[in-house]
Amino acid sequence: MSPIFSADTSQRFPDNFVFGGATAAYQVEGACQSHGKGKVAWDDYLAQQGRFSPEPACDFYNRYDSDLELCERFGMNGIRVSIAWSRIFPDGGVGEPNAEGVAFYHNLFASCRAHGVEPYVTLHHFDSPAALYANGDFLNRDTIDAFEAYARFCFDEYPEVTRWFTFNEIAAATLNRYVESTWPQGKKGCLHECLQAQHNMMLAHARAVLAYKQGGYPGTIGVIHALEYKYPYDPACPGDIQAAKNDDVLQNRLLLDATFRGDYAPDTLQIIEHLCQASNGSVEFLDDDLSIMRRAAQLNDCLGINYYQSRFLKAFDGETDLHHNGTGDKGTGRWRVAGVGERAVRPGVPTTDWDWIIYPKGLFDLMMDISLRYPNYKQLFITENGMGRKDQLVDGTVDDSERIAYVEDHLRWILKAIECGVDVGGYFMWSLQDQFSWTNGYNKRYGFFYVDFETQQRTPKASAYWFKRVAQTRRL
């Protein structure tokens, strides 16, 4: 979708702007249950489904050095990676760490440095150790304690890392498990548990931030949220306006309030109460929790935004009706949740094969909203953005011009936000290379580099060459 403003195409990104690719441990490493690594809930869940396996994914455990060489060669000066919690503490506890796992990440970070690629490291990317997940995950407050202990270990163990994020996409982790039932041990329409888990994970984030700052580590720390701007389908319809507000709190507002306020604004609390009533439950926000969160809210160094799409919401007064399009069968997705609303597509707005709306302006609206609503924010990073496609390798090349157009449009809106005074520190495309994609397997490809999952050969796509020029010239 083309931008609707006229921008100077020669406008440069700032000299310190980071251009990178993004990965996640479970989606790239392979070696899922070897080298001392403990299970995560996904291991048995995927095995039971029998649809696809995360082993060996793109074998990053053994091939990270060559992938980082590709980063260097194609102009990327940053990479998002995550530490697999169960590779460090196999059962999630705080007993003896797995020495081989600890050493693996030291070696990975050393390779990053050798190739001039700054590692931006996430502590938790959808992969709680299986024992903790089965025992309630972050609905169990013991997991909050375990996460803080794990974070403290990593801060001490890896002084070579100076860019930390606590969690990746708390909204996805909670919505997919407690509302959409597309994740292990999933439930449908359980809004109150979704919201409680979000709060508890933000408490865990706050405790890790305080530990980091109290430890005096010489770096930065933040959290990554998957955000979608929520528009009423009909801006003149009160029901649509309310549905947009409901979905905004469910995915964005609780998390952003927790991040930058450390508590919840009155209008946020009002909608939280409504959502809980809709699913016949309640949430508990303890005063001690909020005290910790308020202290941490002033100490976040940055916010990562994972942005793929926005949503248009219609009023909905029926029973929850959901269908997850995990196959790329265009037009099959449905999202109608009792107490929230219905996600719809306005005529003329393009979508991907997975029914994801292509709406770059939503990223601009999000960044402007955050900068105005939360003036204590310090810096934003676009930590994921990209297009899942059914890419084909033809005669040794991959023509993904559609992806190039998608990324270019989003980068133009980022430049517009910078022009408006928003501090944006960098852009990481999801993903560095084609990866295992959770509920989508291997059909949905996002990477700069095409991966033949039989041979593990990497082939640069057209987008890789295009992005290299942008990164090296800092111009679109």
Short mmCIF file of C-alpha atoms in Angstrom, two decimals:
data_model
loop_
_atom_site.label_atom_id
_atom_site.label_comp_id
_atom_site.label_asym_id
_atom_site.label_seq_id
_atom_site.Cartn_x
_atom_site.Cartn_y
_atom_site.Cartn_z
CA MET A 1 0.00 0.00 0.00
CA SER A 2 1.55 3.30 -1.02
CA PRO A 3 2.06 6.09 1.49
CA ILE A 4 -0.47 8.92 1.24
CA PHE A 5 2.03 11.67 2.03
CA SER A 6 4.74 13.08 -0.19
CA ALA A 7 8.14 12.34 1.27
CA ASP A 8 11.57 13.37 0.09
CA THR A 9 12.96 10.06 -1.09
CA SER A 10 16.49 11.31 -0.44
CA GLN A 11 15.84 11.81 3.28
CA ARG A 12 18.47 9.92 5.26
CA PHE A 13 18.10 7.73 8.28
CA PRO A 14 20.18 8.94 11.24
CA ASP A 15 23.84 7.90 11.28
CA ASN A 16 23.30 5.72 14.38
CA PHE A 17 20.16 4.03 13.01
CA VAL A 18 20.41 0.24 13.25
CA PHE A 19 19.52 -1.93 10.25
CA GLY A 20 19.14 -5.58 11.15
CA GLY A 21 17.37 -8.90 10.89
CA ALA A 22 15.50 -10.74 13.62
CA THR A 23 15.55 -14.34 14.86
CA ALA A 24 14.23 -16.33 17.83
CA ALA A 25 15.94 -19.29 19.47
CA TYR A 26 13.18 -21.87 18.99
CA GLN A 27 12.55 -20.80 15.41
CA VAL A 28 16.14 -21.01 14.20
CA GLU A 29 18.44 -23.01 16.47
CA GLY A 30 17.30 -26.58 16.11
CA ALA A 31 18.99 -28.86 18.70
CA CYS A 32 15.69 -28.58 20.56
CA GLN A 33 16.29 -31.46 22.97
CA SER A 34 20.02 -32.00 22.73
CA HIS A 35 23.20 -30.43 24.08
CA GLY A 36 21.62 -30.34 27.52
CA LYS A 37 18.55 -28.32 26.52
CA GLY A 38 15.32 -28.98 28.40
CA LYS A 39 11.89 -29.27 26.84
CA VAL A 40 9.49 -26.43 26.15
CA ALA A 41 5.73 -26.91 25.81
CA TRP A 42 5.97 -26.67 22.03
CA ASP A 43 8.07 -29.84 21.77
CA ASP A 44 5.32 -32.27 22.78
CA TYR A 45 2.53 -30.11 21.33
CA LEU A 46 4.04 -30.14 17.83
CA ALA A 47 4.93 -33.83 18.08
CA GLN A 48 1.33 -34.67 18.98
CA GLN A 49 0.00 -32.62 16.07
CA GLY A 50 2.43 -34.28 13.69
CA ARG A 51 2.20 -31.46 11.16
CA PHE A 52 5.78 -30.22 11.29
CA SER A 53 8.84 -30.19 13.51
CA PRO A 54 11.11 -27.39 14.73
CA GLU A 55 14.07 -29.73 14.32
CA PRO A 56 16.45 -28.64 12.86
CA ALA A 57 14.67 -25.44 11.72
CA CYS A 58 17.50 -23.56 9.96
CA ASP A 59 20.22 -25.17 12.12
CA PHE A 60 21.38 -21.85 13.56
CA TYR A 61 22.93 -23.77 16.47
CA ASN A 62 25.61 -24.98 14.07
CA ARG A 63 25.44 -22.32 11.35
CA TYR A 64 25.25 -19.03 13.25
CA ASP A 65 28.71 -17.93 12.16
CA SER A 66 27.89 -18.23 8.45
CA ASP A 67 24.55 -16.47 8.99
CA LEU A 68 26.33 -13.62 10.77
CA GLU A 69 28.78 -13.45 7.88
CA LEU A 70 25.75 -12.90 5.64
CA CYS A 71 24.60 -10.09 7.95
CA GLU A 72 27.99 -8.44 7.61
CA ARG A 73 28.10 -8.91 3.86
CA PHE A 74 24.61 -7.47 3.38
CA GLY A 75 25.10 -4.32 5.43
CA MET A 76 23.32 -5.28 8.64
CA ASN A 77 24.85 -3.93 11.84
CA GLY A 78 22.35 -5.46 14.27
CA ILE A 79 20.67 -8.81 14.88
CA ARG A 80 17.90 -9.82 17.22
CA VAL A 81 18.52 -13.15 18.94
CA SER A 82 16.96 -14.75 21.98
CA ILE A 83 18.37 -16.95 24.70
CA ALA A 84 16.47 -20.20 25.15
CA TRP A 85 15.67 -20.28 28.88
CA SER A 86 15.63 -24.10 28.93
CA ARG A 87 19.03 -24.25 27.25
CA ILE A 88 20.41 -22.46 30.33
CA PHE A 89 18.14 -23.97 33.01
CA PRO A 90 16.60 -27.13 31.50
CA ASP A 91 13.70 -27.34 33.95
CA GLY A 92 13.33 -23.59 34.43
CA GLY A 93 14.58 -23.73 37.99
CA VAL A 94 17.61 -21.98 39.35
CA GLY A 95 19.77 -25.03 39.95
CA GLU A 96 23.01 -25.82 38.15
CA PRO A 97 23.03 -24.22 34.69
CA ASN A 98 23.71 -26.27 31.58
CA ALA A 99 27.35 -25.48 30.84
CA GLU A 100 27.09 -26.33 27.14
CA GLY A 101 24.14 -24.00 26.71
CA VAL A 102 25.88 -21.20 28.57
CA ALA A 103 28.95 -21.61 26.35
CA PHE A 104 26.87 -21.65 23.16
CA TYR A 105 25.60 -18.12 23.75
CA HIS A 106 29.07 -16.84 24.66
CA ASN A 107 30.26 -18.20 21.32
CA LEU A 108 27.27 -16.71 19.48
CA PHE A 109 27.85 -13.26 20.95
CA ALA A 110 31.58 -13.46 20.18
CA SER A 111 30.73 -14.25 16.55
CA CYS A 112 28.38 -11.26 16.45
CA ARG A 113 31.23 -9.02 17.55
CA ALA A 114 33.65 -10.57 15.08
CA HIS A 115 31.28 -9.75 12.22
CA GLY A 116 30.48 -6.21 13.41
CA VAL A 117 26.87 -7.09 14.23
CA GLU A 118 25.44 -5.85 17.53
CA PRO A 119 23.35 -8.51 19.31
CA TYR A 120 19.99 -7.34 20.69
CA VAL A 121 19.12 -10.14 23.08
CA THR A 122 15.67 -11.19 24.29
CA LEU A 123 15.34 -13.32 27.41
CA HIS A 124 11.94 -14.87 26.63
CA HIS A 125 10.57 -15.47 23.14
CA PHE A 126 7.54 -17.78 23.54
CA ASP A 127 9.58 -20.59 25.08
CA SER A 128 8.96 -21.02 28.80
CA PRO A 129 10.48 -24.30 30.04
CA ALA A 130 7.90 -27.09 29.86
CA ALA A 131 7.70 -27.69 33.60
CA LEU A 132 6.87 -24.05 34.29
CA TYR A 133 4.42 -23.84 31.40
CA ALA A 134 2.54 -26.92 32.59
CA ASN A 135 2.28 -25.44 36.07
CA GLY A 136 0.47 -22.32 34.92
CA ASP A 137 3.35 -20.42 33.34
CA PHE A 138 3.04 -16.75 34.31
CA LEU A 139 -0.36 -17.21 35.93
CA ASN A 140 1.70 -18.95 38.61
CA ARG A 141 3.65 -16.33 40.56
CA ASP A 142 6.47 -18.82 41.11
CA THR A 143 7.30 -18.37 37.43
CA ILE A 144 7.79 -14.64 38.03
CA ASP A 145 10.39 -15.48 40.68
CA ALA A 146 12.07 -17.99 38.36
CA PHE A 147 12.20 -15.49 35.50
CA GLU A 148 13.85 -12.84 37.67
CA ALA A 149 16.48 -15.36 38.81
CA TYR A 150 17.10 -16.44 35.19
CA ALA A 151 17.41 -12.79 34.11
CA ARG A 152 19.88 -12.02 36.90
CA PHE A 153 21.98 -15.01 35.86
CA CYS A 154 22.11 -13.83 32.25
CA PHE A 155 22.98 -10.26 33.18
CA ASP A 156 25.92 -11.52 35.25
CA GLU A 157 27.01 -14.23 32.81
CA TYR A 158 26.96 -12.17 29.61
CA PRO A 159 28.61 -8.78 30.17
CA GLU A 160 29.40 -8.76 26.45
CA VAL A 161 25.69 -8.09 25.84
CA THR A 162 24.71 -4.44 26.26
CA ARG A 163 21.29 -4.49 24.55
CA TRP A 164 18.64 -6.45 26.43
CA PHE A 165 14.91 -7.05 26.06
CA THR A 166 12.95 -9.00 28.65
CA PHE A 167 9.97 -10.39 26.72
CA ASN A 168 8.94 -10.70 23.11
CA GLU A 169 5.24 -10.15 22.33
CA ILE A 170 3.43 -10.67 25.61
CA ALA A 171 0.17 -10.02 23.76
CA ALA A 172 0.79 -12.87 21.32
CA ALA A 173 1.81 -15.25 24.10
CA THR A 174 -1.37 -14.54 26.07
CA LEU A 175 -3.94 -14.03 23.29
CA ASN A 176 -2.88 -17.15 21.42
CA ARG A 177 -3.07 -19.27 24.55
CA TYR A 178 -6.05 -17.88 26.47
CA VAL A 179 -8.26 -16.32 23.78
CA GLU A 180 -7.55 -17.97 20.43
CA SER A 181 -6.47 -21.45 21.63
CA THR A 182 -3.81 -21.85 18.96
CA TRP A 183 -0.97 -22.56 21.42
CA PRO A 184 -0.19 -25.46 23.76
CA GLN A 185 -2.81 -25.93 26.49
CA GLY A 186 -4.94 -23.30 24.79
CA LYS A 187 -8.35 -21.94 25.81
CA LYS A 188 -10.92 -19.93 23.89
CA GLY A 189 -12.32 -16.59 24.97
CA CYS A 190 -10.78 -16.62 28.46
CA LEU A 191 -10.20 -12.86 28.53
CA HIS A 192 -9.56 -12.53 32.26
CA GLU A 193 -6.75 -15.10 32.27
CA CYS A 194 -5.25 -13.40 29.22
CA LEU A 195 -5.23 -10.04 31.02
CA GLN A 196 -3.94 -11.52 34.28
CA ALA A 197 -1.08 -13.22 32.46
CA GLN A 198 -0.22 -9.95 30.72
CA HIS A 199 -0.06 -8.15 34.06
CA ASN A 200 2.05 -10.87 35.65
CA MET A 201 4.50 -10.91 32.74
CA MET A 202 4.82 -7.14 32.99
CA LEU A 203 5.54 -7.54 36.70
CA ALA A 204 8.27 -10.04 35.78
CA HIS A 205 9.59 -7.50 33.27
CA ALA A 206 9.62 -4.79 35.93
CA ARG A 207 11.50 -6.97 38.39
CA ALA A 208 14.12 -7.78 35.74
CA VAL A 209 14.49 -4.09 34.85
CA LEU A 210 15.04 -3.18 38.51
CA ALA A 211 17.57 -5.99 38.87
CA TYR A 212 19.43 -4.74 35.82
CA LYS A 213 19.51 -1.13 36.96
CA GLN A 214 20.40 -2.00 40.55
CA GLY A 215 23.23 -4.18 39.23
CA GLY A 216 24.76 -1.21 37.43
CA TYR A 217 25.22 -3.05 34.14
CA PRO A 218 26.52 -0.81 31.33
CA GLY A 219 23.80 -1.22 28.75
CA THR A 220 20.13 -0.75 27.94
CA ILE A 221 17.02 -2.77 28.72
CA GLY A 222 13.45 -2.70 27.48
CA VAL A 223 10.55 -4.89 26.39
CA ILE A 224 9.09 -5.79 22.98
CA HIS A 225 5.36 -5.53 22.33
CA ALA A 226 3.41 -6.70 19.29
CA LEU A 227 1.23 -3.69 18.61
CA GLU A 228 -1.60 -3.09 16.18
CA TYR A 229 -3.39 0.21 15.80
CA LYS A 230 -7.11 -0.36 16.33
CA TYR A 231 -9.47 1.64 14.14
CA PRO A 232 -13.28 1.55 14.24
CA TYR A 233 -14.52 0.04 11.00
CA ASP A 234 -17.04 2.88 10.78
CA PRO A 235 -15.63 5.94 12.59
CA ALA A 236 -19.17 7.27 13.03
CA CYS A 237 -20.55 4.11 14.66
CA PRO A 238 -20.43 4.12 18.49
CA GLY A 239 -20.40 0.32 18.61
CA ASP A 240 -17.43 0.12 16.28
CA ILE A 241 -15.62 2.80 18.28
CA GLN A 242 -16.14 0.80 21.49
CA ALA A 243 -15.01 -2.44 19.83
CA ALA A 244 -11.79 -0.73 18.75
CA LYS A 245 -11.23 0.48 22.32
CA ASN A 246 -11.87 -3.02 23.67
CA ASP A 247 -9.38 -4.63 21.33
CA ASP A 248 -6.88 -1.86 22.00
CA VAL A 249 -6.87 -2.63 25.73
CA LEU A 250 -6.75 -6.38 25.10
CA GLN A 251 -3.65 -6.19 22.90
CA ASN A 252 -2.00 -2.80 23.42
CA ARG A 253 -3.16 -0.54 26.20
CA LEU A 254 -2.77 -2.73 29.29
CA LEU A 255 0.79 -3.53 28.22
CA LEU A 256 1.74 0.04 27.29
CA ASP A 257 0.26 1.44 30.51
CA ALA A 258 2.19 -1.18 32.48
CA THR A 259 5.37 -0.33 30.59
CA PHE A 260 5.33 3.45 30.88
CA ARG A 261 2.97 4.19 33.79
CA GLY A 262 3.49 1.11 35.94
CA ASP A 263 -0.23 1.06 36.60
CA TYR A 264 -3.43 1.41 34.58
CA ALA A 265 -5.23 4.55 33.50
CA PRO A 266 -8.88 4.87 34.59
CA ASP A 267 -10.22 4.29 31.07
CA THR A 268 -7.99 1.23 30.71
CA LEU A 269 -9.27 -0.18 34.01
CA GLN A 270 -12.87 0.41 32.95
CA ILE A 271 -12.42 -1.69 29.82
CA ILE A 272 -10.44 -4.35 31.71
CA GLU A 273 -13.42 -4.73 34.04
CA HIS A 274 -15.79 -5.02 31.06
CA LEU A 275 -13.61 -7.68 29.40
CA CYS A 276 -13.40 -9.70 32.60
CA GLN A 277 -17.15 -9.60 33.06
CA ALA A 278 -17.57 -10.80 29.47
CA SER A 279 -15.63 -13.97 30.31
CA ASN A 280 -17.06 -14.38 33.83
CA GLY A 281 -13.77 -13.81 35.60
CA SER A 282 -11.63 -11.23 37.34
CA VAL A 283 -8.06 -10.00 37.61
CA GLU A 284 -5.94 -9.12 40.64
CA PHE A 285 -3.49 -6.23 40.56
CA LEU A 286 -1.73 -6.17 43.93
CA ASP A 287 -0.58 -2.84 45.36
CA ASP A 288 2.92 -4.23 45.86
CA ASP A 289 3.02 -5.26 42.19
CA LEU A 290 2.05 -1.77 41.07
CA SER A 291 4.66 -0.20 43.34
CA ILE A 292 7.39 -2.29 41.68
CA MET A 293 6.01 -1.58 38.22
CA ARG A 294 5.84 2.19 38.80
CA ARG A 295 9.52 2.23 39.76
CA ALA A 296 10.50 0.24 36.68
CA ALA A 297 8.33 2.37 34.37
CA GLN A 298 10.75 5.26 34.73
CA LEU A 299 13.79 3.09 33.97
CA ASN A 300 12.96 1.48 30.61
CA ASP A 301 15.60 2.53 28.10
CA CYS A 302 13.62 1.56 25.03
CA LEU A 303 10.51 -0.11 23.65
CA GLY A 304 10.59 -2.60 20.82
CA ILE A 305 7.58 -2.54 18.50
CA ASN A 306 6.75 -5.61 16.44
CA TYR A 307 4.37 -4.35 13.78
CA TYR A 308 2.82 -6.34 10.97
CA GLN A 309 -0.70 -4.98 10.63
CA SER A 310 -3.47 -2.88 12.08
CA ARG A 311 -7.10 -3.84 12.69
CA PHE A 312 -10.53 -2.48 11.86
CA LEU A 313 -13.13 -3.39 14.47
CA LYS A 314 -16.87 -3.85 14.19
CA ALA A 315 -19.35 -4.16 17.02
CA PHE A 316 -20.17 -7.81 17.69
CA ASP A 317 -22.92 -9.25 19.87
CA GLY A 318 -22.59 -12.99 19.37
CA GLU A 319 -20.72 -16.01 20.66
CA THR A 320 -16.97 -16.21 20.18
CA ASP A 321 -16.20 -17.46 16.66
CA LEU A 322 -12.54 -17.91 15.70
CA HIS A 323 -10.67 -19.54 12.86
CA HIS A 324 -6.90 -19.24 12.65
CA ASN A 325 -5.54 -19.11 9.12
CA GLY A 326 -2.31 -21.02 9.61
CA THR A 327 -2.01 -22.35 6.07
CA GLY A 328 -2.05 -19.27 3.86
CA ASP A 329 -5.51 -20.10 2.49
CA LYS A 330 -6.53 -16.51 1.88
CA GLY A 331 -9.90 -15.37 3.21
CA THR A 332 -10.38 -18.14 5.78
CA GLY A 333 -9.46 -16.25 8.97
CA ARG A 334 -12.21 -15.17 11.40
CA TRP A 335 -11.91 -13.25 14.67
CA ARG A 336 -15.13 -12.51 16.55
CA VAL A 337 -14.78 -12.45 20.31
CA ALA A 338 -17.66 -11.97 22.74
CA GLY A 339 -17.16 -8.83 24.77
CA VAL A 340 -14.57 -7.43 22.37
CA GLY A 341 -15.74 -7.15 18.76
CA GLU A 342 -15.13 -8.43 15.25
CA ARG A 343 -11.99 -7.79 13.25
CA ALA A 344 -12.86 -6.94 9.65
CA VAL A 345 -11.15 -5.66 6.51
CA ARG A 346 -12.20 -2.42 4.89
CA PRO A 347 -12.74 -2.55 1.12
CA GLY A 348 -9.59 -1.69 -0.80
CA VAL A 349 -7.18 -2.59 2.00
CA PRO A 350 -4.83 -5.36 0.80
CA THR A 351 -4.07 -8.48 2.80
CA THR A 352 -1.48 -11.25 2.73
CA ASP A 353 -2.31 -14.89 2.06
CA TRP A 354 -2.59 -15.29 5.83
CA ASP A 355 -5.24 -12.52 5.99
CA TRP A 356 -2.89 -10.01 7.61
CA ILE A 357 -3.86 -6.45 6.71
CA ILE A 358 -1.18 -4.43 4.90
CA TYR A 359 -1.48 -0.97 6.40
CA PRO A 360 1.85 0.84 6.89
CA LYS A 361 0.23 4.05 8.15
CA GLY A 362 -0.79 2.16 11.28
CA LEU A 363 2.86 1.99 12.33
CA PHE A 364 3.13 5.77 12.11
CA ASP A 365 -0.08 6.20 14.10
CA LEU A 366 1.24 3.84 16.78
CA MET A 367 4.56 5.63 17.13
CA MET A 368 2.91 9.04 17.32
CA ASP A 369 0.36 7.78 19.87
CA ILE A 370 3.07 6.33 22.12
CA SER A 371 5.24 9.44 21.93
CA LEU A 372 2.30 11.69 22.84
CA ARG A 373 0.55 9.48 25.39
CA TYR A 374 3.71 8.37 27.21
CA PRO A 375 6.17 11.28 27.19
CA ASN A 376 8.57 9.34 29.44
CA TYR A 377 9.37 6.93 26.60
CA LYS A 378 13.04 7.23 25.65
CA GLN A 379 13.52 5.40 22.35
CA LEU A 380 11.60 3.11 20.03
CA PHE A 381 12.96 0.29 17.90
CA ILE A 382 10.99 -1.48 15.20
CA THR A 383 12.08 -4.92 16.33
CA GLU A 384 9.97 -6.88 13.84
CA ASN A 385 8.25 -5.99 10.59
CA GLY A 386 7.95 -8.04 7.45
CA MET A 387 5.78 -10.03 5.09
CA GLY A 388 5.14 -13.77 5.16
CA ARG A 389 4.99 -15.14 1.61
CA LYS A 390 5.07 -18.45 -0.21
CA ASP A 391 8.44 -17.62 -1.72
CA GLN A 392 9.73 -19.76 -4.58
CA LEU A 393 13.35 -20.35 -5.58
CA VAL A 394 13.43 -20.19 -9.38
CA ASP A 395 16.69 -20.59 -11.30
CA GLY A 396 18.67 -19.74 -8.20
CA THR A 397 16.82 -16.52 -7.37
CA VAL A 398 13.83 -15.39 -5.31
CA ASP A 399 11.88 -12.42 -6.65
CA ASP A 400 10.14 -11.00 -3.58
CA SER A 401 9.42 -7.53 -4.95
CA GLU A 402 6.12 -7.60 -3.03
CA ARG A 403 8.12 -7.81 0.21
CA ILE A 404 10.40 -4.98 -0.89
CA ALA A 405 7.38 -2.74 -1.48
CA TYR A 406 5.97 -3.69 1.94
CA VAL A 407 9.19 -2.89 3.79
CA GLU A 408 9.83 0.30 1.82
CA ASP A 409 6.38 1.67 2.65
CA HIS A 410 6.90 0.97 6.35
CA LEU A 411 10.35 2.56 6.29
CA ARG A 412 8.87 5.70 4.73
CA TRP A 413 6.39 5.99 7.59
CA ILE A 414 9.26 5.50 10.05
CA LEU A 415 11.08 8.39 8.40
CA LYS A 416 7.92 10.45 8.70
CA ALA A 417 7.75 9.68 12.45
CA ILE A 418 11.40 10.66 12.87
CA GLU A 419 10.63 13.88 11.00
CA CYS A 420 7.82 14.49 13.52
CA GLY A 421 10.25 14.14 16.42
CA VAL A 422 9.87 10.47 17.42
CA ASP A 423 13.15 8.88 18.53
CA VAL A 424 13.45 5.66 16.48
CA GLY A 425 16.70 3.79 16.97
CA GLY A 426 16.51 1.09 14.34
CA TYR A 427 14.62 -1.39 12.17
CA PHE A 428 14.90 -5.19 12.27
CA MET A 429 13.13 -7.11 9.55
CA TRP A 430 11.45 -10.34 10.47
CA SER A 431 13.25 -12.35 9.61
CA LEU A 432 16.93 -12.73 8.94
CA GLN A 433 16.54 -16.08 7.20
CA ASP A 434 13.51 -18.28 6.52
CA GLN A 435 12.61 -19.92 9.82
CA PHE A 436 10.23 -22.30 11.54
CA SER A 437 7.01 -20.34 12.13
CA TRP A 438 5.17 -21.82 15.14
CA THR A 439 1.60 -22.60 13.99
CA ASN A 440 2.53 -22.06 10.31
CA GLY A 441 5.45 -24.45 9.97
CA TYR A 442 7.71 -23.75 6.99
CA ASN A 443 5.23 -22.64 4.34
CA LYS A 444 5.27 -19.05 5.57
CA ARG A 445 8.61 -17.51 4.63
CA TYR A 446 9.76 -14.12 5.91
CA GLY A 447 13.52 -14.12 5.43
CA PHE A 448 16.06 -12.01 3.59
CA PHE A 449 17.72 -15.34 2.83
CA TYR A 450 15.87 -18.29 1.32
CA VAL A 451 16.56 -21.53 3.19
CA ASP A 452 16.39 -24.92 1.52
CA PHE A 453 15.36 -26.83 4.63
CA GLU A 454 16.65 -30.11 3.16
CA THR A 455 20.19 -28.90 2.45
CA GLN A 456 20.22 -25.79 4.71
CA GLN A 457 21.64 -23.78 1.81
CA ARG A 458 21.02 -20.02 2.04
CA THR A 459 20.17 -17.97 -1.05
CA PRO A 460 19.87 -14.17 -0.83
CA LYS A 461 16.49 -12.95 -2.04
CA ALA A 462 15.96 -9.76 -4.03
CA SER A 463 14.97 -8.09 -0.76
CA ALA A 464 18.40 -8.82 0.73
CA TYR A 465 20.15 -6.94 -2.06
CA TRP A 466 17.65 -4.08 -1.82
CA PHE A 467 18.01 -3.82 1.96
CA LYS A 468 21.80 -3.84 1.65
CA ARG A 469 21.65 -0.71 -0.50
CA VAL A 470 19.29 1.02 1.93
CA ALA A 471 21.46 0.10 4.94
CA GLN A 472 24.69 1.21 3.29
CA THR A 473 23.35 4.49 1.87
CA ARG A 474 20.86 5.13 4.71
CA ARG A 475 18.43 6.30 2.04
CA LEU A 476 15.34 4.88 0.38
#
